[in-house]
XYZ file of C-alpha atoms in Angstrom:
246
model
C 18.449 -39.410 -154.422
C 17.140 -36.526 -156.458
C 19.261 -34.587 -159.007
C 18.746 -30.922 -159.726
C 20.313 -28.878 -162.521
C 22.211 -25.868 -161.234
C 22.733 -23.034 -163.701
C 26.199 -21.467 -163.631
C 26.797 -18.226 -165.507
C 30.534 -18.404 -166.202
C 30.521 -22.029 -167.460
C 27.475 -21.152 -169.571
C 29.299 -18.227 -171.213
C 32.379 -20.381 -171.809
C 30.223 -23.114 -173.357
C 28.510 -20.641 -175.680
C 31.875 -19.294 -176.841
C 33.219 -22.783 -177.531
C 30.035 -23.777 -179.395
C 30.063 -20.628 -181.538
C 33.758 -21.091 -182.300
C 33.353 -24.791 -183.119
C 30.390 -24.233 -185.444
C 32.067 -21.268 -187.180
C 35.303 -23.171 -187.804
C 33.402 -26.290 -188.830
C 31.398 -24.294 -191.374
C 34.606 -22.716 -192.668
C 36.159 -26.136 -193.194
C 33.008 -27.277 -195.003
C 33.266 -24.281 -197.335
C 36.919 -25.092 -197.970
C 35.954 -28.682 -198.797
C 33.338 -27.420 -201.260
C 35.922 -25.145 -202.901
C 38.397 -27.996 -203.201
C 35.718 -30.241 -204.687
C 35.046 -27.583 -207.317
C 38.782 -27.325 -207.998
C 39.028 -31.078 -208.535
C 36.153 -30.960 -211.033
C 37.865 -28.060 -212.809
C 41.172 -29.943 -212.984
C 39.487 -33.004 -214.460
C 37.572 -31.006 -217.074
C 40.548 -28.955 -218.235
C 42.853 -31.964 -218.378
C 40.493 -33.478 -220.968
C 40.557 -30.420 -223.208
C 42.928 -30.125 -226.148
C 45.927 -27.842 -225.529
C 45.181 -24.167 -226.027
C 47.589 -22.673 -228.581
C 49.081 -19.444 -227.253
C 49.659 -16.703 -229.793
C 50.540 -13.792 -227.531
C 47.337 -11.999 -228.450
C 44.345 -10.851 -226.443
C 42.771 -14.307 -226.766
C 45.349 -15.736 -224.331
C 43.104 -15.408 -221.294
C 44.478 -17.027 -218.117
C 42.697 -20.320 -217.457
C 44.545 -21.960 -214.614
C 45.320 -25.666 -215.065
C 44.478 -25.493 -218.784
C 46.847 -27.401 -221.022
C 48.609 -25.074 -223.447
C 50.957 -25.239 -226.416
C 53.238 -22.429 -227.560
C 55.994 -22.004 -230.121
C 58.920 -19.704 -229.611
C 62.364 -19.425 -228.103
C 63.788 -19.288 -224.581
C 65.481 -16.114 -223.364
C 68.420 -17.495 -221.347
C 69.565 -14.059 -220.168
C 67.058 -13.826 -217.308
C 66.817 -17.229 -215.656
C 65.451 -17.359 -212.100
C 65.884 -20.219 -209.628
C 63.176 -20.877 -207.066
C 64.910 -22.257 -204.000
C 63.552 -24.598 -201.333
C 61.667 -26.790 -203.802
C 62.380 -30.397 -202.752
C 61.635 -33.387 -204.947
C 61.573 -36.923 -203.518
C 63.322 -35.697 -200.356
C 66.123 -34.030 -202.338
C 66.855 -30.308 -202.167
C 66.623 -28.407 -205.397
C 65.250 -25.578 -207.494
C 62.583 -24.775 -210.031
C 64.126 -23.181 -213.113
C 62.016 -20.329 -214.519
C 62.855 -18.608 -217.816
C 61.140 -16.137 -220.155
C 59.964 -17.558 -223.467
C 59.552 -15.332 -226.556
C 56.352 -16.256 -228.390
C 56.924 -16.689 -232.106
C 55.266 -14.026 -234.263
C 54.372 -11.756 -231.331
C 56.041 -9.163 -229.166
C 55.025 -11.066 -226.061
C 56.775 -13.328 -223.599
C 55.586 -15.916 -221.121
C 57.370 -17.280 -218.054
C 58.040 -21.007 -218.305
C 58.800 -23.157 -215.290
C 61.102 -25.521 -217.148
C 61.439 -28.132 -214.400
C 63.279 -29.167 -211.256
C 67.046 -29.256 -210.792
C 68.873 -30.880 -207.853
C 71.170 -28.969 -205.554
C 74.613 -30.503 -205.378
C 75.657 -31.592 -201.891
C 77.514 -28.778 -200.140
C 76.957 -26.427 -203.091
C 74.660 -23.851 -201.499
C 74.478 -20.798 -203.740
C 76.103 -22.556 -206.699
C 74.079 -22.522 -209.893
C 73.022 -25.995 -211.062
C 73.958 -27.073 -214.557
C 71.289 -27.283 -217.257
C 70.882 -26.954 -221.000
C 68.677 -24.580 -222.943
C 67.410 -25.471 -226.423
C 68.766 -23.229 -229.156
C 66.333 -21.833 -231.678
C 62.570 -22.092 -231.881
C 60.765 -25.006 -230.251
C 57.177 -25.963 -229.534
C 56.543 -26.753 -225.894
C 53.509 -27.935 -223.977
C 52.572 -27.388 -220.392
C 49.935 -26.351 -217.917
C 48.900 -22.781 -217.259
C 49.433 -21.665 -213.650
C 48.749 -18.315 -212.002
C 51.556 -18.926 -209.497
C 54.143 -21.564 -208.683
C 53.313 -21.896 -205.014
C 54.790 -20.031 -202.085
C 57.280 -21.093 -199.446
C 58.281 -19.348 -196.241
C 60.450 -16.315 -196.913
C 63.189 -15.793 -194.331
C 64.373 -12.210 -194.270
C 64.183 -9.781 -197.165
C 64.164 -11.154 -200.680
C 67.265 -10.225 -202.703
C 66.934 -8.013 -205.781
C 65.606 -9.933 -208.750
C 68.473 -10.184 -211.220
C 69.466 -12.733 -213.877
C 70.261 -16.113 -212.256
C 68.872 -14.935 -208.922
C 68.033 -17.574 -206.319
C 64.803 -16.586 -204.586
C 62.138 -18.280 -202.497
C 59.143 -16.918 -204.401
C 58.534 -14.986 -207.567
C 55.612 -13.480 -209.424
C 55.120 -12.547 -213.054
C 54.972 -8.876 -212.047
C 58.342 -9.185 -210.269
C 60.061 -10.549 -213.360
C 58.317 -8.080 -215.664
C 59.592 -5.129 -213.603
C 63.127 -6.472 -213.329
C 63.514 -7.592 -216.946
C 61.365 -4.974 -218.733
C 59.830 -7.785 -220.775
C 56.128 -7.706 -221.785
C 55.031 -10.880 -220.001
C 51.669 -12.600 -220.145
C 50.066 -12.726 -216.659
C 50.665 -16.409 -215.952
C 53.279 -19.169 -215.868
C 53.531 -22.342 -217.902
C 54.634 -25.500 -216.129
C 56.420 -27.249 -218.969
C 55.618 -30.913 -219.534
C 57.059 -31.490 -223.015
C 59.315 -31.910 -224.934
C 61.953 -33.832 -223.013
C 65.241 -33.630 -224.908
C 67.691 -36.532 -224.886
C 70.223 -34.794 -222.615
C 67.710 -32.738 -220.674
C 68.306 -33.169 -216.926
C 65.264 -31.181 -215.823
C 62.608 -33.152 -213.930
C 59.043 -32.292 -214.927
C 57.151 -34.455 -212.477
C 55.085 -31.536 -211.219
C 53.119 -32.012 -208.003
C 49.369 -32.087 -208.450
C 47.478 -29.273 -206.736
C 46.548 -30.580 -203.295
C 42.796 -30.696 -202.932
C 42.591 -32.235 -199.455
C 38.799 -32.547 -199.436
C 38.825 -35.377 -196.911
C 41.193 -33.434 -194.673
C 38.862 -30.437 -194.536
C 35.859 -32.640 -193.846
C 37.763 -34.356 -191.060
C 38.623 -31.005 -189.499
C 34.987 -29.914 -189.793
C 33.864 -33.064 -187.955
C 36.370 -32.356 -185.174
C 35.134 -28.784 -184.705
C 31.485 -29.864 -184.672
C 32.363 -32.629 -182.202
C 34.078 -30.083 -179.961
C 30.935 -27.924 -179.930
C 28.780 -30.964 -179.113
C 31.096 -32.110 -176.328
C 31.073 -28.615 -174.807
C 27.268 -28.684 -174.554
C 27.223 -32.201 -173.124
C 29.910 -31.345 -170.584
C 27.999 -28.257 -169.448
C 24.775 -30.217 -169.033
C 26.251 -33.254 -167.308
C 28.363 -31.257 -164.865
C 25.407 -29.020 -164.052
C 23.431 -31.738 -162.333
C 23.952 -31.967 -158.603
C 22.320 -33.870 -155.765
C 19.519 -31.849 -154.225
C 20.578 -31.283 -150.573
C 17.025 -30.298 -149.606
C 15.521 -33.533 -150.810
C 15.016 -36.131 -148.115
C 14.049 -39.659 -148.677
C 10.668 -40.563 -147.223
C 11.052 -42.953 -144.323
C 9.873 -46.457 -145.009
C 6.509 -47.271 -143.421
C 6.670 -49.544 -140.432
């Protein structure tokens, strides 16, 4: 039996498309893995640095994930609750409040922590306490607090609003406060009767996940080529076996 490869145009075009798609998506996942690796290095380096003291001046340049320290006072009149922020499988909110920096006409938004939602109390504000007077707090600088799916149109941003997502620019427009262009995820201090949870999730790097996806896309491209080649071989109908000599 003799096999002969038979070229087929349509399967060839389909194979080329699958190979191009698989390689392109595999390369994209590799780039994402490289970005996440760089992010992990950045997180490690900045976690080792001493807290940057914020003064409200021009030296307060946003350095995401940098530990910071700032002294001032909370402005309780414009609290915002970020909804749909579960913690350990419990529904709840992130409490965000402006913080007046001592000795400067500048404010910074502080994510004070997580508060649970009472069972059956949808739309009811959770209870919390706000320190009176000036305090020194520490935290981590963040450019955003993460985004969740927004269903419908976001309500107007008002004091004690419950929203899915918020940006510094949103709060600055609604409150008319001169806000620095970043958030602080508060880590300390933890007052005796403070019910806020400050177990902030670490930024997901997912390097292994991206590399796994890249392997799958490259494998798909390889399998497409192998399938095209293997299915292209057919028995040659014109080939006849030589008769055995008598």
